[in-house]
Amino acid sequence: MMHAPCQHWPESDSTGDHVMTLNVPLNSLPGIHRRDFLSASTIAVLGGAVASSSNLRAALPDENIGHATLRVGDLTAVIGDNSADDEHRAGYNGVWSLQHSAATRSVFVPAVAGLNLEHIVTGEQLDDGKIFFEPRNAAMNFRKLDDHSAELHQPPTPTFHVESWTQFQLVAPHYLDMTFRCKAHQPVFSRGYLALFWASYINAPADKSMYFQGGLDGQKDLWTQFCTQWHNDQSTVRHRDDAFEMTFPSDGRDALFKSLSRFRFDLPFFYGNFDDLIWLVMFDRAEGIRLTHSPSGGGGNAALQTTNPAWDFQFLVQNPEIMKEYSFRVRTVLRPRCSRAEMLGEFMKWKETM
């Protein structure tokens, strides 16, 4: 299958808050035990300069509060916030890396991420790049919960005032679960909806397609191959019963979530092929879920002379209420290729546990 080059590349530069840290050796602060030092809320340093304990902790070489590596069964995952680290670029929160034991590389583009919370959409404020990618730019806190789970917490964002919690958990042998919760703190939804958008930048697969059960009007439960030719062109697939129209200003920028496909999905999951593996993404509901594709959203891979597609999804809340919590769950499966019947079995088995 030929894939046309992208006409419009998504904005990739993110700007975040920069926190100054003081690299002060513990042994230069007499009388302070390391545990007390880390737990103190404020410490006066160098003639009255005050730094928070979190900033001082970030300066210690053996402390890492921005990301962690989790290993369970066949999977190794790096979960992280919006910080940069070596080749990983700032602004790409979520799953920095996800690799199967049978693979030689991560399913996600190394410099960016998968399951990356990148947009909060209300229909307004689309043209300012920093606001367009507000979840990438706003403050976010990382917390490792145990050896197989971690959580990202984003306080209310500056423009849309949405607070969120995203918990990731590895489950043997080949599952990565995501539970997302959010609540709005201010009534900024003049168009009657709140949508959140996650991007997964896939690492130069030979097959850039997403596959799901659905089809055109009059077609039901067909295995459908979905591979857009251009970025922002017929990009988003709605559920068969999804009739909600997200409205936008007539002169606003193009966006993946604005461009709708004629395809509809019937069951809330999709999969894609990656080397000798499949990556299956399943949702606990169809209501509010939309699937989105870009053939080149993750940029290009010069060595393989191809583009990195984005296999994305959205969570849409109609008429959101202030301070009410909204949530949904995702289970992803990264395993050696299998039959579609086995994939359906994975989905049905997971649904039975709910």
mmCIF file of C-alpha atoms in Angstrom:
data_model
loop_
_atom_site.group_PDB
_atom_site.id
_atom_site.type_symbol
_atom_site.label_atom_id
_atom_site.label_comp_id
_atom_site.label_asym_id
_atom_site.label_seq_id
_atom_site.Cartn_x
_atom_site.Cartn_y
_atom_site.Cartn_z
ATOM 1 C CA MET A 1 0.000 0.000 0.000
ATOM 2 C CA MET A 2 1.355 3.418 -0.945
ATOM 3 C CA HIS A 3 1.197 6.160 1.651
ATOM 4 C CA ALA A 4 1.141 9.749 0.463
ATOM 5 C CA PRO A 5 3.432 12.255 2.183
ATOM 6 C CA CYS A 6 1.938 14.499 4.808
ATOM 7 C CA GLN A 7 0.950 17.985 3.690
ATOM 8 C CA HIS A 8 0.781 19.443 7.193
ATOM 9 C CA TRP A 9 3.034 18.255 9.984
ATOM 10 C CA PRO A 10 1.696 18.649 13.507
ATOM 11 C CA GLU A 11 3.375 21.129 15.783
ATOM 12 C CA SER A 12 6.014 19.290 17.746
ATOM 13 C CA ASP A 13 7.782 21.923 19.829
ATOM 14 C CA SER A 14 6.481 22.160 23.369
ATOM 15 C CA THR A 15 7.342 24.743 25.951
ATOM 16 C CA GLY A 16 7.010 24.002 29.624
ATOM 17 C CA ASP A 17 7.728 25.586 32.962
ATOM 18 C CA HIS A 18 11.400 25.494 33.892
ATOM 19 C CA VAL A 19 12.216 24.927 37.553
ATOM 20 C CA MET A 20 15.558 26.048 38.899
ATOM 21 C CA THR A 21 17.135 23.500 41.227
ATOM 22 C CA LEU A 22 20.017 23.917 43.642
ATOM 23 C CA ASN A 23 22.696 21.248 43.394
ATOM 24 C CA VAL A 24 23.698 21.330 47.053
ATOM 25 C CA PRO A 25 25.459 18.244 48.495
ATOM 26 C CA LEU A 26 23.740 16.882 51.570
ATOM 27 C CA ASN A 27 26.977 16.774 53.515
ATOM 28 C CA SER A 28 27.312 20.544 53.093
ATOM 29 C CA LEU A 29 24.185 21.066 55.207
ATOM 30 C CA PRO A 30 25.243 20.025 58.733
ATOM 31 C CA GLY A 31 22.682 18.607 61.102
ATOM 32 C CA ILE A 32 20.187 17.627 58.413
ATOM 33 C CA HIS A 33 19.464 13.925 57.995
ATOM 34 C CA ARG A 34 18.792 12.905 54.368
ATOM 35 C CA ARG A 35 15.277 11.641 55.157
ATOM 36 C CA ASP A 36 14.422 14.861 57.020
ATOM 37 C CA PHE A 37 15.981 16.873 54.207
ATOM 38 C CA LEU A 38 13.731 15.238 51.586
ATOM 39 C CA SER A 39 10.559 15.526 53.635
ATOM 40 C CA ALA A 40 10.930 19.158 54.700
ATOM 41 C CA SER A 41 8.528 21.520 52.972
ATOM 42 C CA THR A 42 10.969 24.427 52.718
ATOM 43 C CA ILE A 43 14.646 24.928 53.549
ATOM 44 C CA ALA A 44 16.561 28.177 53.704
ATOM 45 C CA VAL A 45 19.735 27.894 51.640
ATOM 46 C CA LEU A 46 22.499 30.381 50.860
ATOM 47 C CA GLY A 47 21.474 33.407 52.864
ATOM 48 C CA GLY A 48 17.713 32.992 52.854
ATOM 49 C CA ALA A 49 16.975 31.581 49.396
ATOM 50 C CA VAL A 50 14.076 29.176 49.793
ATOM 51 C CA ALA A 51 13.522 26.113 47.636
ATOM 52 C CA SER A 52 10.752 23.555 47.888
ATOM 53 C CA SER A 53 11.632 20.025 48.963
ATOM 54 C CA SER A 54 10.515 18.705 45.573
ATOM 55 C CA ASN A 55 12.990 20.972 43.763
ATOM 56 C CA LEU A 56 15.824 19.948 46.072
ATOM 57 C CA ARG A 57 14.895 16.301 45.673
ATOM 58 C CA ALA A 58 15.015 16.684 41.879
ATOM 59 C CA ALA A 59 18.608 17.884 42.184
ATOM 60 C CA LEU A 60 19.780 14.706 43.889
ATOM 61 C CA PRO A 61 21.468 12.287 41.460
ATOM 62 C CA ASP A 62 19.799 9.169 42.907
ATOM 63 C CA GLU A 63 16.261 10.543 42.800
ATOM 64 C CA ASN A 64 14.145 10.357 39.641
ATOM 65 C CA ILE A 65 10.701 11.890 39.882
ATOM 66 C CA GLY A 66 9.939 12.308 36.172
ATOM 67 C CA HIS A 67 9.707 8.730 34.905
ATOM 68 C CA ALA A 68 10.240 5.084 35.809
ATOM 69 C CA THR A 69 10.814 1.764 34.065
ATOM 70 C CA LEU A 70 8.308 -1.024 34.787
ATOM 71 C CA ARG A 71 8.778 -4.697 33.872
ATOM 72 C CA VAL A 72 6.120 -7.398 34.045
ATOM 73 C CA GLY A 73 5.826 -10.582 31.988
ATOM 74 C CA ASP A 74 6.887 -9.962 28.388
ATOM 75 C CA LEU A 75 6.675 -6.163 28.603
ATOM 76 C CA THR A 76 9.016 -3.360 29.591
ATOM 77 C CA ALA A 77 7.506 0.126 29.753
ATOM 78 C CA VAL A 78 8.820 3.567 30.611
ATOM 79 C CA ILE A 79 6.095 5.814 32.045
ATOM 80 C CA GLY A 80 6.838 9.520 32.306
ATOM 81 C CA ASP A 81 5.581 13.077 32.610
ATOM 82 C CA ASN A 82 6.233 16.107 30.385
ATOM 83 C CA SER A 83 9.924 16.355 31.243
ATOM 84 C CA ALA A 84 12.799 15.744 28.829
ATOM 85 C CA ASP A 85 15.401 13.045 29.417
ATOM 86 C CA ASP A 86 18.307 12.290 27.047
ATOM 87 C CA GLU A 87 16.719 11.749 23.613
ATOM 88 C CA HIS A 88 13.172 11.915 24.987
ATOM 89 C CA ARG A 89 11.661 15.310 24.205
ATOM 90 C CA ALA A 90 9.785 17.519 26.641
ATOM 91 C CA GLY A 91 6.006 17.549 26.380
ATOM 92 C CA TYR A 92 5.479 13.897 25.517
ATOM 93 C CA ASN A 93 3.870 12.472 28.638
ATOM 94 C CA GLY A 94 2.475 8.954 28.867
ATOM 95 C CA VAL A 95 4.275 5.798 27.774
ATOM 96 C CA TRP A 96 7.736 6.889 26.693
ATOM 97 C CA SER A 97 8.620 3.356 25.583
ATOM 98 C CA LEU A 98 6.857 -0.009 25.310
ATOM 99 C CA GLN A 99 8.797 -3.072 24.218
ATOM 100 C CA HIS A 100 8.009 -6.780 24.043
ATOM 101 C CA SER A 101 10.673 -9.312 25.032
ATOM 102 C CA ALA A 102 10.560 -10.773 21.508
ATOM 103 C CA ALA A 103 11.177 -7.369 19.885
ATOM 104 C CA THR A 104 14.323 -5.364 19.225
ATOM 105 C CA ARG A 105 12.713 -1.922 19.525
ATOM 106 C CA SER A 106 9.887 0.015 21.167
ATOM 107 C CA VAL A 107 6.551 0.210 19.412
ATOM 108 C CA PHE A 108 6.654 4.006 19.958
ATOM 109 C CA VAL A 109 8.972 6.554 18.336
ATOM 110 C CA PRO A 110 11.858 6.861 20.843
ATOM 111 C CA ALA A 111 11.942 10.661 21.121
ATOM 112 C CA VAL A 112 8.213 10.979 21.783
ATOM 113 C CA ALA A 113 5.579 8.646 23.275
ATOM 114 C CA GLY A 114 2.435 6.583 23.101
ATOM 115 C CA LEU A 115 -0.823 7.180 24.997
ATOM 116 C CA ASN A 116 0.263 10.822 25.080
ATOM 117 C CA LEU A 117 -2.406 13.179 26.436
ATOM 118 C CA GLU A 118 -1.960 16.098 24.046
ATOM 119 C CA HIS A 119 -5.231 18.009 23.507
ATOM 120 C CA ILE A 120 -8.099 19.335 25.592
ATOM 121 C CA VAL A 121 -10.787 20.340 23.111
ATOM 122 C CA THR A 122 -13.740 22.656 23.742
ATOM 123 C CA GLY A 123 -14.024 24.114 20.232
ATOM 124 C CA GLU A 124 -12.226 27.310 21.229
ATOM 125 C CA GLN A 125 -8.604 28.484 21.586
ATOM 126 C CA LEU A 126 -7.332 26.369 18.675
ATOM 127 C CA ASP A 127 -4.853 28.756 17.076
ATOM 128 C CA ASP A 128 -2.421 29.300 19.942
ATOM 129 C CA GLY A 129 0.066 26.423 19.722
ATOM 130 C CA LYS A 130 0.743 26.265 23.451
ATOM 131 C CA ILE A 131 -2.976 26.127 24.273
ATOM 132 C CA PHE A 132 -3.661 23.687 21.416
ATOM 133 C CA PHE A 133 -1.208 21.313 23.137
ATOM 134 C CA GLU A 134 -2.070 22.419 26.671
ATOM 135 C CA PRO A 135 -1.698 18.988 28.379
ATOM 136 C CA ARG A 136 1.846 18.776 26.979
ATOM 137 C CA ASN A 137 2.773 22.226 28.269
ATOM 138 C CA ALA A 138 0.990 22.418 31.622
ATOM 139 C CA ALA A 139 2.530 21.166 34.859
ATOM 140 C CA MET A 140 2.293 17.415 35.432
ATOM 141 C CA ASN A 141 3.402 15.276 38.370
ATOM 142 C CA PHE A 142 4.735 11.727 38.158
ATOM 143 C CA ARG A 143 4.384 9.141 40.920
ATOM 144 C CA LYS A 144 5.562 5.539 40.862
ATOM 145 C CA LEU A 145 2.995 3.474 42.760
ATOM 146 C CA ASP A 146 4.809 0.121 42.845
ATOM 147 C CA ASP A 147 6.973 -2.087 40.631
ATOM 148 C CA HIS A 148 4.248 -2.459 38.004
ATOM 149 C CA SER A 149 2.218 0.779 38.114
ATOM 150 C CA ALA A 150 2.619 4.559 38.003
ATOM 151 C CA GLU A 151 0.384 7.626 37.926
ATOM 152 C CA LEU A 152 0.441 11.006 36.196
ATOM 153 C CA HIS A 153 -1.468 13.842 37.862
ATOM 154 C CA GLN A 154 -2.104 17.105 36.052
ATOM 155 C CA PRO A 155 -3.468 19.941 38.222
ATOM 156 C CA PRO A 156 -6.130 22.194 36.675
ATOM 157 C CA THR A 157 -4.661 23.476 33.415
ATOM 158 C CA PRO A 158 -4.250 27.245 32.867
ATOM 159 C CA THR A 159 -6.781 27.694 30.044
ATOM 160 C CA PHE A 160 -9.345 24.890 30.244
ATOM 161 C CA HIS A 161 -9.062 24.250 34.011
ATOM 162 C CA VAL A 162 -9.243 20.464 33.629
ATOM 163 C CA GLU A 163 -7.587 18.315 36.301
ATOM 164 C CA SER A 164 -6.717 14.717 35.449
ATOM 165 C CA TRP A 165 -5.225 11.512 36.804
ATOM 166 C CA THR A 166 -3.841 8.798 34.515
ATOM 167 C CA GLN A 167 -2.808 5.479 36.023
ATOM 168 C CA PHE A 168 -0.782 2.931 34.053
ATOM 169 C CA GLN A 169 -0.379 -0.687 35.148
ATOM 170 C CA LEU A 170 1.468 -3.593 33.554
ATOM 171 C CA VAL A 171 -0.280 -6.967 33.839
ATOM 172 C CA ALA A 172 1.338 -10.271 32.861
ATOM 173 C CA PRO A 173 1.896 -11.558 30.316
ATOM 174 C CA HIS A 174 1.454 -8.723 27.770
ATOM 175 C CA TYR A 175 -1.056 -6.113 28.966
ATOM 176 C CA LEU A 176 -0.741 -2.399 29.686
ATOM 177 C CA ASP A 177 -3.831 -0.931 31.362
ATOM 178 C CA MET A 178 -4.679 2.765 31.495
ATOM 179 C CA THR A 179 -7.319 4.294 33.771
ATOM 180 C CA PHE A 180 -8.126 7.958 33.179
ATOM 181 C CA ARG A 181 -10.104 10.293 35.449
ATOM 182 C CA CYS A 182 -10.754 14.006 35.055
ATOM 183 C CA LYS A 183 -12.897 16.846 36.311
ATOM 184 C CA ALA A 184 -13.464 20.405 35.125
ATOM 185 C CA HIS A 185 -12.964 23.221 37.617
ATOM 186 C CA GLN A 186 -14.416 26.109 35.572
ATOM 187 C CA PRO A 187 -17.384 26.468 33.149
ATOM 188 C CA VAL A 188 -15.480 27.053 29.899
ATOM 189 C CA PHE A 189 -17.573 24.785 27.650
ATOM 190 C CA SER A 190 -19.662 27.247 25.646
ATOM 191 C CA ARG A 191 -20.110 24.720 22.822
ATOM 192 C CA GLY A 192 -21.438 22.012 25.128
ATOM 193 C CA TYR A 193 -18.620 19.489 25.126
ATOM 194 C CA LEU A 194 -15.228 18.509 26.493
ATOM 195 C CA ALA A 195 -12.986 16.201 24.467
ATOM 196 C CA LEU A 196 -9.581 14.813 25.400
ATOM 197 C CA PHE A 197 -7.184 13.456 22.806
ATOM 198 C CA TRP A 198 -4.379 10.878 23.089
ATOM 199 C CA ALA A 199 -1.690 10.287 20.457
ATOM 200 C CA SER A 200 0.467 7.192 19.978
ATOM 201 C CA TYR A 201 3.374 7.728 17.592
ATOM 202 C CA ILE A 202 4.216 4.355 16.068
ATOM 203 C CA ASN A 203 7.834 3.584 15.258
ATOM 204 C CA ALA A 204 7.929 3.276 11.439
ATOM 205 C CA PRO A 205 5.796 0.142 10.923
ATOM 206 C CA ALA A 206 5.660 -1.362 7.443
ATOM 207 C CA ASP A 207 1.852 -1.335 7.697
ATOM 208 C CA LYS A 208 0.568 2.050 8.893
ATOM 209 C CA SER A 209 -3.088 0.970 9.097
ATOM 210 C CA MET A 210 -5.483 0.724 12.011
ATOM 211 C CA TYR A 211 -7.970 -2.171 11.856
ATOM 212 C CA PHE A 212 -11.372 -2.411 13.548
ATOM 213 C CA GLN A 213 -14.798 -3.987 13.181
ATOM 214 C CA GLY A 214 -17.218 -1.624 11.471
ATOM 215 C CA GLY A 215 -17.613 -0.215 7.980
ATOM 216 C CA LEU A 216 -19.643 2.270 5.969
ATOM 217 C CA ASP A 217 -23.367 2.895 6.377
ATOM 218 C CA GLY A 218 -25.129 -0.401 5.775
ATOM 219 C CA GLN A 219 -21.992 -2.404 6.550
ATOM 220 C CA LYS A 220 -21.718 -3.849 10.040
ATOM 221 C CA ASP A 221 -19.025 -5.809 11.881
ATOM 222 C CA LEU A 222 -16.713 -5.937 8.866
ATOM 223 C CA TRP A 223 -12.983 -6.020 9.502
ATOM 224 C CA THR A 224 -12.071 -2.572 8.209
ATOM 225 C CA GLN A 225 -8.624 -1.303 7.241
ATOM 226 C CA PHE A 226 -8.232 2.404 7.993
ATOM 227 C CA CYS A 227 -5.212 4.252 6.593
ATOM 228 C CA THR A 228 -5.616 7.919 5.730
ATOM 229 C CA GLN A 229 -3.585 9.372 2.866
ATOM 230 C CA TRP A 230 -3.015 12.801 4.396
ATOM 231 C CA HIS A 231 -2.733 14.341 7.840
ATOM 232 C CA ASN A 232 -6.025 16.018 8.910
ATOM 233 C CA ASP A 233 -8.011 14.374 6.102
ATOM 234 C CA GLN A 234 -10.990 12.119 7.040
ATOM 235 C CA SER A 235 -9.030 11.284 10.165
ATOM 236 C CA THR A 236 -11.599 10.437 12.854
ATOM 237 C CA VAL A 237 -13.921 7.411 13.039
ATOM 238 C CA ARG A 238 -17.002 7.602 15.265
ATOM 239 C CA HIS A 239 -19.049 4.790 16.752
ATOM 240 C CA ARG A 240 -22.077 3.662 14.771
ATOM 241 C CA ASP A 241 -24.445 5.436 17.219
ATOM 242 C CA ASP A 242 -22.376 8.599 17.709
ATOM 243 C CA ALA A 243 -24.427 11.486 16.295
ATOM 244 C CA PHE A 244 -22.862 14.331 18.286
ATOM 245 C CA GLU A 245 -21.466 17.212 16.240
ATOM 246 C CA MET A 246 -18.474 19.009 17.732
ATOM 247 C CA THR A 247 -18.651 22.627 16.553
ATOM 248 C CA PHE A 248 -15.735 24.988 15.878
ATOM 249 C CA PRO A 249 -15.163 28.539 14.630
ATOM 250 C CA SER A 250 -15.439 28.638 10.847
ATOM 251 C CA ASP A 251 -11.963 30.123 10.370
ATOM 252 C CA GLY A 252 -10.012 27.903 12.788
ATOM 253 C CA ARG A 253 -7.013 25.688 12.123
ATOM 254 C CA ASP A 254 -7.259 22.172 10.730
ATOM 255 C CA ALA A 255 -7.090 19.340 13.246
ATOM 256 C CA LEU A 256 -7.371 15.566 13.266
ATOM 257 C CA PHE A 257 -10.397 15.658 15.571
ATOM 258 C CA LYS A 258 -12.278 18.011 13.211
ATOM 259 C CA SER A 259 -11.996 15.830 10.092
ATOM 260 C CA LEU A 260 -14.475 12.931 10.080
ATOM 261 C CA SER A 261 -14.297 9.658 8.158
ATOM 262 C CA ARG A 262 -17.294 7.971 6.540
ATOM 263 C CA PHE A 263 -16.310 4.777 8.358
ATOM 264 C CA ARG A 264 -17.979 3.825 11.644
ATOM 265 C CA PHE A 265 -16.755 1.325 14.231
ATOM 266 C CA ASP A 266 -19.034 -1.182 15.971
ATOM 267 C CA LEU A 267 -16.880 -2.650 18.748
ATOM 268 C CA PRO A 268 -14.659 -0.332 20.827
ATOM 269 C CA PHE A 269 -11.189 -1.549 19.911
ATOM 270 C CA PHE A 270 -8.604 -1.347 17.153
ATOM 271 C CA TYR A 271 -5.303 -3.005 16.373
ATOM 272 C CA GLY A 272 -2.244 -2.409 14.235
ATOM 273 C CA ASN A 273 0.651 -4.532 13.015
ATOM 274 C CA PHE A 274 4.154 -3.770 14.260
ATOM 275 C CA ASP A 275 6.994 -5.989 13.006
ATOM 276 C CA ASP A 276 6.057 -9.502 14.201
ATOM 277 C CA LEU A 277 3.682 -8.158 16.856
ATOM 278 C CA ILE A 278 0.194 -6.727 17.074
ATOM 279 C CA TRP A 279 -0.760 -3.784 19.277
ATOM 280 C CA LEU A 280 -4.408 -4.089 20.295
ATOM 281 C CA VAL A 281 -6.130 -1.141 22.035
ATOM 282 C CA MET A 282 -9.468 -1.853 23.758
ATOM 283 C CA PHE A 283 -11.905 0.488 25.522
ATOM 284 C CA ASP A 284 -14.382 -0.222 28.307
ATOM 285 C CA ARG A 285 -17.178 1.537 26.392
ATOM 286 C CA ALA A 286 -18.147 2.786 22.945
ATOM 287 C CA GLU A 287 -19.943 5.929 24.125
ATOM 288 C CA GLY A 288 -17.684 8.959 23.827
ATOM 289 C CA ILE A 289 -14.807 7.065 22.169
ATOM 290 C CA ARG A 290 -13.520 8.154 18.759
ATOM 291 C CA LEU A 291 -10.622 6.618 16.804
ATOM 292 C CA THR A 292 -8.185 8.803 14.875
ATOM 293 C CA HIS A 293 -5.415 8.125 12.352
ATOM 294 C CA SER A 294 -2.574 10.079 10.776
ATOM 295 C CA PRO A 295 -0.117 8.546 8.279
ATOM 296 C CA SER A 296 2.694 10.842 9.403
ATOM 297 C CA GLY A 297 1.821 12.349 12.785
ATOM 298 C CA GLY A 298 5.021 11.032 14.379
ATOM 299 C CA GLY A 299 7.342 12.593 11.806
ATOM 300 C CA GLY A 300 9.716 10.643 9.599
ATOM 301 C CA ASN A 301 12.231 7.821 9.920
ATOM 302 C CA ALA A 302 15.202 8.612 7.678
ATOM 303 C CA ALA A 303 16.872 5.225 8.105
ATOM 304 C CA LEU A 304 13.769 3.326 6.985
ATOM 305 C CA GLN A 305 12.728 6.028 4.487
ATOM 306 C CA THR A 306 9.164 6.189 5.741
ATOM 307 C CA THR A 307 6.865 8.065 8.096
ATOM 308 C CA ASN A 308 5.712 7.310 11.627
ATOM 309 C CA PRO A 309 1.911 7.061 11.774
ATOM 310 C CA ALA A 310 -0.199 8.118 14.733
ATOM 311 C CA TRP A 311 -2.817 5.693 16.059
ATOM 312 C CA ASP A 312 -4.909 7.985 18.253
ATOM 313 C CA PHE A 313 -8.193 8.152 20.144
ATOM 314 C CA GLN A 314 -10.500 10.632 21.859
ATOM 315 C CA PHE A 315 -12.803 10.675 24.876
ATOM 316 C CA LEU A 316 -15.802 12.985 24.418
ATOM 317 C CA VAL A 317 -18.015 14.256 27.252
ATOM 318 C CA GLN A 318 -21.229 16.040 26.322
ATOM 319 C CA ASN A 319 -22.430 18.908 28.525
ATOM 320 C CA PRO A 320 -19.740 18.429 31.183
ATOM 321 C CA GLU A 321 -20.640 19.378 34.743
ATOM 322 C CA ILE A 322 -18.247 21.336 36.928
ATOM 323 C CA MET A 323 -16.388 19.251 39.551
ATOM 324 C CA LYS A 324 -18.012 16.014 38.368
ATOM 325 C CA GLU A 325 -15.536 13.195 37.750
ATOM 326 C CA TYR A 326 -15.493 11.482 34.351
ATOM 327 C CA SER A 327 -13.460 8.359 33.651
ATOM 328 C CA PHE A 328 -12.818 5.472 31.285
ATOM 329 C CA ARG A 329 -10.473 2.500 31.004
ATOM 330 C CA VAL A 330 -8.183 1.197 28.279
ATOM 331 C CA ARG A 331 -6.386 -2.130 27.978
ATOM 332 C CA THR A 332 -3.623 -2.490 25.403
ATOM 333 C CA VAL A 333 -2.145 -5.803 24.286
ATOM 334 C CA LEU A 334 1.341 -6.109 22.777
ATOM 335 C CA ARG A 335 1.912 -9.710 21.725
ATOM 336 C CA PRO A 336 3.101 -11.827 18.784
ATOM 337 C CA ARG A 337 0.747 -11.758 15.831
ATOM 338 C CA CYS A 338 -2.370 -13.861 16.205
ATOM 339 C CA SER A 339 -5.692 -14.472 14.484
ATOM 340 C CA ARG A 340 -8.532 -11.979 14.592
ATOM 341 C CA ALA A 341 -10.555 -14.566 16.485
ATOM 342 C CA GLU A 342 -7.908 -14.492 19.224
ATOM 343 C CA MET A 343 -8.071 -10.691 19.297
ATOM 344 C CA LEU A 344 -11.840 -10.828 19.736
ATOM 345 C CA GLY A 345 -11.234 -13.346 22.503
ATOM 346 C CA GLU A 346 -8.896 -10.889 24.260
ATOM 347 C CA PHE A 347 -11.589 -8.215 24.094
ATOM 348 C CA MET A 348 -14.403 -10.465 25.334
ATOM 349 C CA LYS A 349 -12.266 -11.871 28.157
ATOM 350 C CA TRP A 350 -11.415 -8.365 29.373
ATOM 351 C CA LYS A 351 -15.050 -7.209 29.175
ATOM 352 C CA GLU A 352 -16.093 -10.136 31.372
ATOM 353 C CA THR A 353 -13.872 -8.842 34.181
ATOM 354 C CA MET A 354 -15.722 -5.506 34.412
#
